[in-house]
Amino acid sequence: MTRIDGRTADQLRPITIDRGWSKHAEGSVLICFGDTRVLCTASVTEGVPRWRKGSGEGWVTAEYAMLPRSTNTRGDRESVRGRIGGRTHEISRLIGRSLRAVVDYKALGENTVVLDCDVLQADGGTRTAAITGAYVALADAVGWAQEKKLIKSKAQPLTGTVAAVSVGIVGDVPLLDLCYEEDVRAETDMNVVCTGTGHFVEVQGTAEGEPFSREKLDELLDLSVTGCAQLDGAQRKALGG
Amino acid sequence: MTRIDGRTADQLRPITIDRGWSKHAEGSVLICFGDTRVLCTASVTEGVPRWRKGSGEGWVTAEYAMLPRSTNTRGDRESVRGRIGGRTHEISRLIGRSLRAVVDYKALGENTVVLDCDVLQADGGTRTAAITGAYVALADAVGWAQEKKLIKSKAQPLTGTVAAVSVGIVGDVPLLDLCYEEDVRAETDMNVVCTGTGHFVEVQGTAEGEPFSREKLDELLDLSVTGCAQLDGAQRKALGG
Amino acid sequence: MTRIDGRTADQLRPITIDRGWSKHAEGSVLICFGDTRVLCTASVTEGVPRWRKGSGEGWVTAEYAMLPRSTNTRGDRESVRGRIGGRTHEISRLIGRSLRAVVDYKALGENTVVLDCDVLQADGGTRTAAITGAYVALADAVGWAQEKKLIKSKAQPLTGTVAAVSVGIVGDVPLLDLCYEEDVRAETDMNVVCTGTGHFVEVQGTAEGEPFSREKLDELLDLSVTGCAQLDGAQRKALGG
Amino acid sequence: MTRIDGRTADQLRPITIDRGWSKHAEGSVLICFGDTRVLCTASVTEGVPRWRKGSGEGWVTAEYAMLPRSTNTRGDRESVRGRIGGRTHEISRLIGRSLRAVVDYKALGENTVVLDCDVLQADGGTRTAAITGAYVALADAVGWAQEKKLIKSKAQPLTGTVAAVSVGIVGDVPLLDLCYEEDVRAETDMNVVCTGTGHFVEVQGTAEGEPFSREKLDELLDLSVTGCAQLDGAQRKALGG
Amino acid sequence: MTRIDGRTADQLRPITIDRGWSKHAEGSVLICFGDTRVLCTASVTEGVPRWRKGSGEGWVTAEYAMLPRSTNTRGDRESVRGRIGGRTHEISRLIGRSLRAVVDYKALGENTVVLDCDVLQADGGTRTAAITGAYVALADAVGWAQEKKLIKSKAQPLTGTVAAVSVGIVGDVPLLDLCYEEDVRAETDMNVVCTGTGHFVEVQGTAEGEPFSREKLDELLDLSVTGCAQLDGAQRKALGG
Amino acid sequence: MTRIDGRTADQLRPITIDRGWSKHAEGSVLICFGDTRVLCTASVTEGVPRWRKGSGEGWVTAEYAMLPRSTNTRGDRESVRGRIGGRTHEISRLIGRSLRAVVDYKALGENTVVLDCDVLQADGGTRTAAITGAYVALADAVGWAQEKKLIKSKAQPLTGTVAAVSVGIVGDVPLLDLCYEEDVRAETDMNVVCTGTGHFVEVQGTAEGEPFSREKLDELLDLSVTGCAQLDGAQRKALGG
C-alpha cells in the first residue's frame, strides 16, 4: 500500500525548520510539515504573571491560532466572533503543557516566554508542527535571554527537548504524520508528544469511528516514538547541534 | 501501601448512580464517585442543528460546568466573566465525543440530545464521572424518545456503552480513580474512556512532572481497563440490566 | 376551592432545609419548596472589594443561576451565550439586598461572604427559596468565621433573620407560595421579603394581567407576612434554635 | 419640615413633557421631573419578534440607558464595557412591563414599538420619569401607526394610561418624588406604577436601612397614588386631552 | 443651483452652541448644525491612565455614540450588542486626536478630560459637530479646573482652537456642510479639522463613487477652510471671546 | 539628507509581490514593503450577505489583523481580549472601501470576496502594503471565479486598479513610504490610496505634532501620487501585465 502522497506508512512528510524568520521576536521559526506551515515566535518578557510573583520561578505559555484562510474553506476570525473556540483553547493548552514539561522554572528565573503559533497554511498536523517548531523558538529565546543576562542561573532552563507527531489508523493501517486528507478518513487519530529521550509528555488518542483495541493502540504508540525521534533529529540539526 | 482514603491501588471509590433525579429532564442522573457529585441531565429535542438538517441523522452534544463553590476555593462564574474557560471547553468536547462514539445517528433520526453535566461537588475525576453518568442519562433519554415515537427506527440508537475513569502515577505507583488530593500530587495523570467491550474511545495521558515511560503507560492502561469494566457493571445495574 | 396540589390558599408547600450539603463551602444548604430545589452555598474570604478597603466593614453579595435543565424546557447556558440575562441580574441583586438588610458590616469586619444560589430544579418560587436558604447558609458561614476568629467583633454580624415568599392572585383568589403552574396563570405576582420580626425588606408586586386594586394588594401583603413567619420557623428549626 | 428644594412632603417637582422633540421618531418626548431629563422615543416597525410571528399580536419593549455624564460622576459606557449592568437590565424590564400593562396586543396587530429612554441628566427618579414619558411617546406612536394604517383594528391598542412615581422615607417622613439627595438618604425607597384609574401595575419597595413596617408601607402607597394621579393629569394635558 | 434646504454651496447650516447644558459636567455644550444635535460633555478627573502616571502630563480622550433613534431608522444599541462598531470606534478616535492637537499636556498637568459626544439627533455631519462642540466643552472644563486649582501651571493648556466641517461633491459640485440627504448622494465625502489659524489637523477624504481628481480635492480643501473659519467664529462668540 | 535606511525622500522601499503563496485561497499574495510583510488572501464564496440577496450584485469586504509578535513588542491577541480594537476596525474598513472603489458589483454578480490581510511582520506602512497586496489577490480571485464560471458577466468586475502608500513629514521634510522609525518621528502622517489613473480613492492625513499648512499638504499629495504610480507598476508586473 502507498499513501496519497506516495509515502510509506512510517514516513514523515518533508520537514523544514527555518529559524530567525522574524526580525522582532527573541526566537522565531517557520516550520513546515509538508504543506502545513506554522509560524512560531517566542517572546521574552521580564517578570511573571501576578500569581507567580516573588517565587523566583519563570513561566512559559502558548497561544495557537489559524489564519482565516489557512484552511480549505475560510473560517471566521475568533477576534471578530469575540470568543475563542474550544479547539483553539485545547491546542493552546496542549502546546503550553508540552513545552513546560522540559522547563526548569527556577533556572528560568522570573521571566516569561510566550510562544505564539500561528498556522499560515494547514494540511493536517498543525498542532504537532506547532509544538515541534515552538520548541526551537523557545530554545532560541532562552539563548537570547542568557546572552542578555535576563537569565542569571547557571543551570540550563531547558531540561530536555520535545517534539510531537500525529499518528492514526486509516483503512485499518497505522500511519505516521497524517496529512489532511488522511486525517479526515482516519478511524483513530492520536497526537503524541515525546522528549528527545523517548519518554511521553502527552498521549491523546481518539476513536473517530470504531473504538480501538489495545493492539492497535500499541502499534500507534510504536510509530509515534519513531516519528518523534526523527523530528528530534531535525530540531537538533536546525539548532546546529 | 495504602491510599489516603484506605483504598488499594486498583480500587474505585464508592460509586452511586441515582436515576430520575430531576422531574423535568428526559434522562437525569446524580452520579457520585466518592465525594465527587455530578448532575447529568439529557434533554431531547426534535430536529437537529442547521448544518445537519435533512440528513436523516441525529446529533448528541454535551456541556460541562462546575458550580462556583463545588471546589475547595470558590471559582468565578463563567457567565459572569462572559467567557468559557479552556478547561471547560475541553471537557465539554471530550464528553460529547465519548458519547457520540456509541451513537448510531441514523437510528437516532433527526433528534438532538444535549447532555448537561454540572458538577455539584468536586473531589477529582469530575470528567470521568460526568461521562459515566451521562451515558446512563442518555440511555434513559433514548428510551423515552422511543416510547414517545420520536425515534422511529427499529435499530438501536446506542451501539454500545461507555464509561470513563482516571488513572495516575503517585509516588511512582499507578493508582485507579484519583481523588483530588492524589490528583494534585500525581506525576502522570490519564483519563481513559472505554466501551463495555473494553475498547478505547479516548486515551488522554499527561505528564504533570517527569515524562513517563512506555512501561508505566502500559500499567496505567491495564488499570484503566479494569476500572472501566467495573463502572460498566455499575451502569448496567443502575439501568436494571 | 382547592389548589392544583391540594393545598389551601394560605398553605406553604413542604419545606426542607438540608444544612451542610457541601463539604467545601463554609455554609451550604439544599432548600426545597416542594419540587423547587436550590443549592445555596456561602463562601467566606478575608478582605473586601477594592472600593471598601480600609473601611473596617465587610461585604455580602449573591449570585443566582439556573441549571440549564432545571426547567421544563432546556435553557441556554448564560456562560455559553457570553452574557447574563436581565432576570438573572435582577434576582441576584434582590438576594444580595435582602441579606444585606440584616448584616452589620462593622461587626462582620473586612470579610466578604458570597452567596451562590443555584437552582437544581425549578417549580416556581426559586428566588424566594434562594433567599430563605441563603440566610441559613449565611448564618452557618458567619458561625464558621467566628470560630476561625476571622470575625473578631463581639457584636453579632447578623442583626436579624430574613425569609421570602411569593404570593399571587389566581382566578381572583390570593394564594401563598405559588408553584409553577399557578405562577403562569397568576394575574398578579408578588415576592415579599420579611425579617423574623415581620417587617418588610422588599415588596415587589407586578400585575401580569389586570392592574390590581389596593384591597387585593392588602390581602397579598397579609398572606405574605403569614408565610414568612412560617419560613422563619423552619429556618430556626434547621439552625437548631 | 421643608424639603431640600422647598417642597412639601406630598409635592411633585415641576413636571414638563415636551412632545415631538425628535424629527425622526414616531413618538418622542423630553420629560423633566425637576432636573431629571429623559428623552423617550418610540419606534414603530412592522412585524414582531420571531417567537410571536403569525399570532396576530403586537409587541412593546423598552430600553433604558444613562448618558455617561448624566450623573454627578462620570460612569463608564456599557457599550465600552461590553455588557449591560444589572441596574440597566432591571429598569429596562420594568419600563417594558409597565407599558405592556395597558397594551391590547390584538388591537396593536403584528407591529412592534420600541421605547428608548435615555437619561440626559439624572437627579433621582429617572425610571419613573422614563415610564411617565414613554407612555406619552407610545401614545403618539400608536396615533401615527393608526394614521398610517399600520394598525388596522378599530379597537384602541392602549387600554389605559400609566404613570410612575418614587416615594420614600427620609428621616422617618414619607416623601413624594425624591430628588437625588433625598434618595441617597432614604431609609426606604419605593417605585410605584399606576394606571390612570388608580390601580397598581408595579409596586417595588426596598428597605435601604431599617426594614419597614406595614404602617409606613401604607403611607407610602397612599402618597404614590396621589402622585401618579397628578402625573396622569400632566400626561393628559400634554396629549391635549 | 440651490441646495435641498436652500443654502448656497459654501454656506453652513444654522449653528447654535448652547453652553452649560448639563448641571453635572465640568463643561457641557448642546451644539446644533441644522437638525444635527450633539450633546458634548467634558468630565475632568484628577490623575491619568496608568501608562502615563508620574509623567507630569495630562490626557484628553473622547467617546462618541448615537442614541438608537437619533437616526431615521432605529439602530441597535452597542451596549446591547456587546460591542462597539467600527464606525463608532473610528469617530471616537478622530475626536480625541483632533482635540489633543491643541492640548499642551504639561500645562494640563496630571489631569484627564473625557469628552462624551452623544448624538441626540442626526442629520449629517455628526462627527464634525461633535468636534466643534467638544472644543467648547473642553475650554469650559479647562477653565473650571484652573479655577479649582487642579491645573496649577501658568501656561495655557489649550494652545489653539479646533473646529471641523464636512465637504463633499454632489452632482459634480463641491458643497460645504452636507446634510444627510446630500451626504447619501455625495460622490466624494471629506471631513476636515482645522485650527483657528487655518492649519490642518485632520483631512479625511473618501471617494464614495468615482475616484476624485486633484483639482476637485483642491476645491474641497478650499471650501473646508472657509467653513472652519466660520465655525471658529461661532465658537469664539459662544465662549464670549 | 539621507534617510535611516539610505533612501532618498521620494524613494519606496524594495517592493516584492509573491503571488500564489497559499494553496487554498482563490487569490493569495505575500507582499513586502521592505521589512513589512503582509499575507493577503482572497476568498470567493457564492452568494452575498442577507441584506444584498436578490440584488444581482456582489460584495467585497476586508479584514486586517496583526500577528501578536509582528511588532517589536508583543501585543495581546484581539481574540483573547474578546474584542477588536479601534485601529483594527479602522484599517479593515479602509481596505474594504479602497478595493470596492474599483469593483463593478453588477459584473461581479452575487458572489462575495473576502480579503484577509494578516501582518506577519510590521515595519511601518502595513495598511498601505495590505491594500496594494489585496488588490493583486483580488485580481487573481476574480480571474479564478471567471474561469470557474461563478462570474458570468462579460463585463470586467474590476474597473481599475488601486495601490496605497504612506507619506509624512519628518524633520520638516516630506518623505515617501515611511518605515517604522520614521513613522514614530513624523509630525504629519498621511495614507493615500490612488487608482492606476492617478485619481484619489482615499486621503487620510493626520497632524501628529504641529498642525500642517496647505503647502505641506500639497507636497505630500504630490509625493503620494508618485509612489502609487510606482506601486501600480509593481502590481502590473506581478500580474504579468
mmCIF file of N, CA and C in Angstrom, chain C residues 188 205-214, chain D residues 97-103 131-132 135 158-165 191-203 221-236:
data_model
loop_
_atom_site.group_PDB
_atom_site.id
_atom_site.type_symbol
_atom_site.label_atom_id
_atom_site.label_comp_id
_atom_site.label_asym_id
_atom_site.label_seq_id
_atom_site.Cartn_x
_atom_site.Cartn_y
_atom_site.Cartn_z
ATOM 1 N N THR C 188 -51.684 38.533 39.245
ATOM 2 C CA THR C 188 -50.720 39.383 39.947
ATOM 3 C C THR C 188 -49.773 38.466 40.677
ATOM 4 N N GLY C 205 -44.383 43.736 43.652
ATOM 5 C CA GLY C 205 -45.621 43.212 43.081
ATOM 6 C C GLY C 205 -45.780 43.652 41.645
ATOM 7 N N THR C 206 -46.242 42.757 40.809
ATOM 8 C CA THR C 206 -46.380 43.023 39.383
ATOM 9 C C THR C 206 -47.726 42.529 38.890
ATOM 10 N N ALA C 207 -48.419 43.396 38.165
ATOM 11 C CA ALA C 207 -49.650 42.948 37.516
ATOM 12 C C ALA C 207 -49.291 42.227 36.237
ATOM 13 N N GLU C 208 -49.540 40.940 36.167
ATOM 14 C CA GLU C 208 -49.271 40.207 34.932
ATOM 15 C C GLU C 208 -50.446 40.384 33.976
ATOM 16 N N GLY C 209 -51.641 40.502 34.560
ATOM 17 C CA GLY C 209 -52.819 40.737 33.725
ATOM 18 C C GLY C 209 -53.406 42.096 34.096
ATOM 19 N N GLU C 210 -54.598 42.106 34.650
ATOM 20 C CA GLU C 210 -55.247 43.327 35.117
ATOM 21 C C GLU C 210 -54.435 44.034 36.200
ATOM 22 N N PRO C 211 -54.271 45.336 36.132
ATOM 23 C CA PRO C 211 -53.738 46.083 37.276
ATOM 24 C C PRO C 211 -54.581 45.784 38.511
ATOM 25 N N PHE C 212 -53.973 45.817 39.681
ATOM 26 C CA PHE C 212 -54.664 45.348 40.884
ATOM 27 C C PHE C 212 -55.030 46.507 41.820
ATOM 28 N N SER C 213 -56.054 46.252 42.598
ATOM 29 C CA SER C 213 -56.567 47.290 43.495
ATOM 30 C C SER C 213 -55.814 47.277 44.819
ATOM 31 N N ARG C 214 -55.986 48.351 45.573
ATOM 32 C CA ARG C 214 -55.377 48.443 46.898
ATOM 33 C C ARG C 214 -55.864 47.331 47.819
ATOM 34 N N ARG D 97 -42.544 46.203 31.058
ATOM 35 C CA ARG D 97 -43.714 45.591 31.716
ATOM 36 C C ARG D 97 -44.792 46.624 32.004
ATOM 37 N N SER D 98 -44.359 47.797 32.452
ATOM 38 C CA SER D 98 -45.322 48.834 32.840
ATOM 39 C C SER D 98 -46.179 49.262 31.651
ATOM 40 N N LEU D 99 -45.526 49.434 30.509
ATOM 41 C CA LEU D 99 -46.285 49.879 29.343
ATOM 42 C C LEU D 99 -47.149 48.757 28.783
ATOM 43 N N ARG D 100 -46.603 47.553 28.806
ATOM 44 C CA ARG D 100 -47.395 46.421 28.272
ATOM 45 C C ARG D 100 -48.682 46.211 29.055
ATOM 46 N N ALA D 101 -48.709 46.700 30.311
ATOM 47 C CA ALA D 101 -49.916 46.535 31.134
ATOM 48 C C ALA D 101 -51.126 47.237 30.538
ATOM 49 N N VAL D 102 -50.888 48.236 29.668
ATOM 50 C CA VAL D 102 -52.032 48.943 29.074
ATOM 51 C C VAL D 102 -52.115 48.736 27.560
ATOM 52 N N VAL D 103 -51.451 47.692 27.073
ATOM 53 C CA VAL D 103 -51.476 47.438 25.636
ATOM 54 C C VAL D 103 -52.374 46.252 25.315
ATOM 55 N N ILE D 131 -40.893 56.043 32.579
ATOM 56 C CA ILE D 131 -42.184 55.381 32.352
ATOM 57 C C ILE D 131 -43.248 56.408 31.984
ATOM 58 N N THR D 132 -43.258 57.498 32.732
ATOM 59 C CA THR D 132 -44.268 58.530 32.506
ATOM 60 C C THR D 132 -44.123 59.147 31.118
ATOM 61 N N TYR D 135 -44.914 56.605 28.173
ATOM 62 C CA TYR D 135 -46.334 56.414 27.866
ATOM 63 C C TYR D 135 -46.794 57.423 26.812
ATOM 64 N N LEU D 158 -54.317 51.016 23.147
ATOM 65 C CA LEU D 158 -53.997 51.376 24.530
ATOM 66 C C LEU D 158 -55.266 51.311 25.359
ATOM 67 N N THR D 159 -55.265 50.444 26.366
ATOM 68 C CA THR D 159 -56.464 50.208 27.167
ATOM 69 C C THR D 159 -56.518 51.126 28.378
ATOM 70 N N GLY D 160 -55.494 51.921 28.571
ATOM 71 C CA GLY D 160 -55.473 52.834 29.712
ATOM 72 C C GLY D 160 -54.212 53.660 29.651
ATOM 73 N N THR D 161 -53.919 54.345 30.729
ATOM 74 C CA THR D 161 -52.702 55.157 30.807
ATOM 75 C C THR D 161 -51.860 54.652 31.969
ATOM 76 N N VAL D 162 -50.559 54.933 31.919
ATOM 77 C CA VAL D 162 -49.699 54.596 33.069
ATOM 78 C C VAL D 162 -48.775 55.759 33.382
ATOM 79 N N ALA D 163 -48.498 55.915 34.652
ATOM 80 C CA ALA D 163 -47.517 56.895 35.110
ATOM 81 C C ALA D 163 -46.831 56.281 36.326
ATOM 82 N N ALA D 164 -45.677 56.813 36.664
ATOM 83 C CA ALA D 164 -44.933 56.235 37.783
ATOM 84 C C ALA D 164 -44.280 57.321 38.602
ATOM 85 N N VAL D 165 -44.129 57.018 39.895
ATOM 86 C CA VAL D 165 -43.501 57.987 40.779
ATOM 87 C C VAL D 165 -42.718 57.247 41.864
ATOM 88 N N ASN D 191 -40.831 52.507 44.228
ATOM 89 C CA ASN D 191 -41.292 52.985 42.937
ATOM 90 C C ASN D 191 -42.644 52.358 42.671
ATOM 91 N N VAL D 192 -43.583 53.185 42.286
ATOM 92 C CA VAL D 192 -44.946 52.699 42.088
ATOM 93 C C VAL D 192 -45.424 53.126 40.706
ATOM 94 N N VAL D 193 -45.992 52.165 39.997
ATOM 95 C CA VAL D 193 -46.558 52.439 38.675
ATOM 96 C C VAL D 193 -48.064 52.242 38.767
ATOM 97 N N CYS D 194 -48.816 53.282 38.398
ATOM 98 C CA CYS D 194 -50.283 53.190 38.480
ATOM 99 C C CYS D 194 -50.915 53.479 37.126
ATOM 100 N N THR D 195 -52.099 52.970 36.960
ATOM 101 C CA THR D 195 -52.904 53.352 35.812
ATOM 102 C C THR D 195 -53.633 54.652 36.153
ATOM 103 N N GLY D 196 -54.212 55.243 35.126
ATOM 104 C CA GLY D 196 -54.969 56.469 35.346
ATOM 105 C C GLY D 196 -56.188 56.245 36.233
ATOM 106 N N THR D 197 -56.590 54.977 36.374
ATOM 107 C CA THR D 197 -57.733 54.664 37.237
ATOM 108 C C THR D 197 -57.292 54.355 38.662
ATOM 109 N N GLY D 198 -56.015 54.545 38.938
ATOM 110 C CA GLY D 198 -55.533 54.380 40.308
ATOM 111 C C GLY D 198 -55.262 52.943 40.723
ATOM 112 N N HIS D 199 -55.216 52.027 39.760
ATOM 113 C CA HIS D 199 -54.824 50.658 40.105
ATOM 114 C C HIS D 199 -53.318 50.503 39.946
ATOM 115 N N PHE D 200 -52.792 49.463 40.603
ATOM 116 C CA PHE D 200 -51.351 49.270 40.604
ATOM 117 C C PHE D 200 -50.881 48.360 39.471
ATOM 118 N N VAL D 201 -49.809 48.770 38.814
ATOM 119 C CA VAL D 201 -49.174 47.939 37.798
ATOM 120 C C VAL D 201 -47.909 47.319 38.379
ATOM 121 N N GLU D 202 -47.174 48.116 39.136
ATOM 122 C CA GLU D 202 -45.956 47.641 39.797
ATOM 123 C C GLU D 202 -45.806 48.347 41.126
ATOM 124 N N VAL D 203 -45.346 47.609 42.114
ATOM 125 C CA VAL D 203 -45.007 48.177 43.415
ATOM 126 C C VAL D 203 -43.652 47.582 43.783
ATOM 127 N N LEU D 221 -47.793 53.999 50.011
ATOM 128 C CA LEU D 221 -48.715 53.651 48.930
ATOM 129 C C LEU D 221 -49.726 54.779 48.711
ATOM 130 N N ASP D 222 -50.237 55.349 49.810
ATOM 131 C CA ASP D 222 -51.184 56.467 49.688
ATOM 132 C C ASP D 222 -50.560 57.622 48.905
ATOM 133 N N LEU D 223 -49.346 57.943 49.308
ATOM 134 C CA LEU D 223 -48.639 59.065 48.699
ATOM 135 C C LEU D 223 -48.418 58.831 47.206
ATOM 136 N N SER D 224 -48.056 57.619 46.868
ATOM 137 C CA SER D 224 -47.745 57.309 45.476
ATOM 138 C C SER D 224 -48.988 57.416 44.598
ATOM 139 N N VAL D 225 -50.113 57.024 45.119
ATOM 140 C CA VAL D 225 -51.342 57.092 44.332
ATOM 141 C C VAL D 225 -51.680 58.551 44.021
ATOM 142 N N THR D 226 -51.492 59.405 44.989
ATOM 143 C CA THR D 226 -51.697 60.846 44.780
ATOM 144 C C THR D 226 -50.767 61.374 43.695
ATOM 145 N N GLY D 227 -49.505 61.002 43.803
ATOM 146 C CA GLY D 227 -48.516 61.480 42.826
ATOM 147 C C GLY D 227 -48.834 61.002 41.422
ATOM 148 N N CYS D 228 -49.190 59.747 41.296
ATOM 149 C CA CYS D 228 -49.485 59.215 39.956
ATOM 150 C C CYS D 228 -50.698 59.925 39.354
ATOM 151 N N ALA D 229 -51.657 60.262 40.191
ATOM 152 C CA ALA D 229 -52.850 60.951 39.674
ATOM 153 C C ALA D 229 -52.458 62.304 39.080
ATOM 154 N N GLN D 230 -51.533 63.004 39.738
ATOM 155 C CA GLN D 230 -51.090 64.300 39.202
ATOM 156 C C GLN D 230 -50.326 64.106 37.888
ATOM 157 N N LEU D 231 -49.500 63.078 37.840
ATOM 158 C CA LEU D 231 -48.742 62.813 36.609
ATOM 159 C C LEU D 231 -49.691 62.442 35.472
ATOM 160 N N ASP D 232 -50.723 61.719 35.820
ATOM 161 C CA ASP D 232 -51.730 61.369 34.831
ATOM 162 C C ASP D 232 -52.330 62.642 34.237
ATOM 163 N N GLY D 233 -52.569 63.631 35.085
ATOM 164 C CA GLY D 233 -53.075 64.915 34.609
ATOM 165 C C GLY D 233 -52.089 65.577 33.660
ATOM 166 N N ALA D 234 -50.818 65.551 34.025
ATOM 167 C CA ALA D 234 -49.802 66.177 33.171
ATOM 168 C C ALA D 234 -49.727 65.478 31.816
ATOM 169 N N GLN D 235 -49.860 64.175 31.829
ATOM 170 C CA GLN D 235 -49.836 63.417 30.563
ATOM 171 C C GLN D 235 -51.024 63.818 29.681
ATOM 172 N N ARG D 236 -52.193 63.839 30.286
ATOM 173 C CA ARG D 236 -53.396 64.186 29.513
ATOM 174 C C ARG D 236 -53.269 65.580 28.914
#
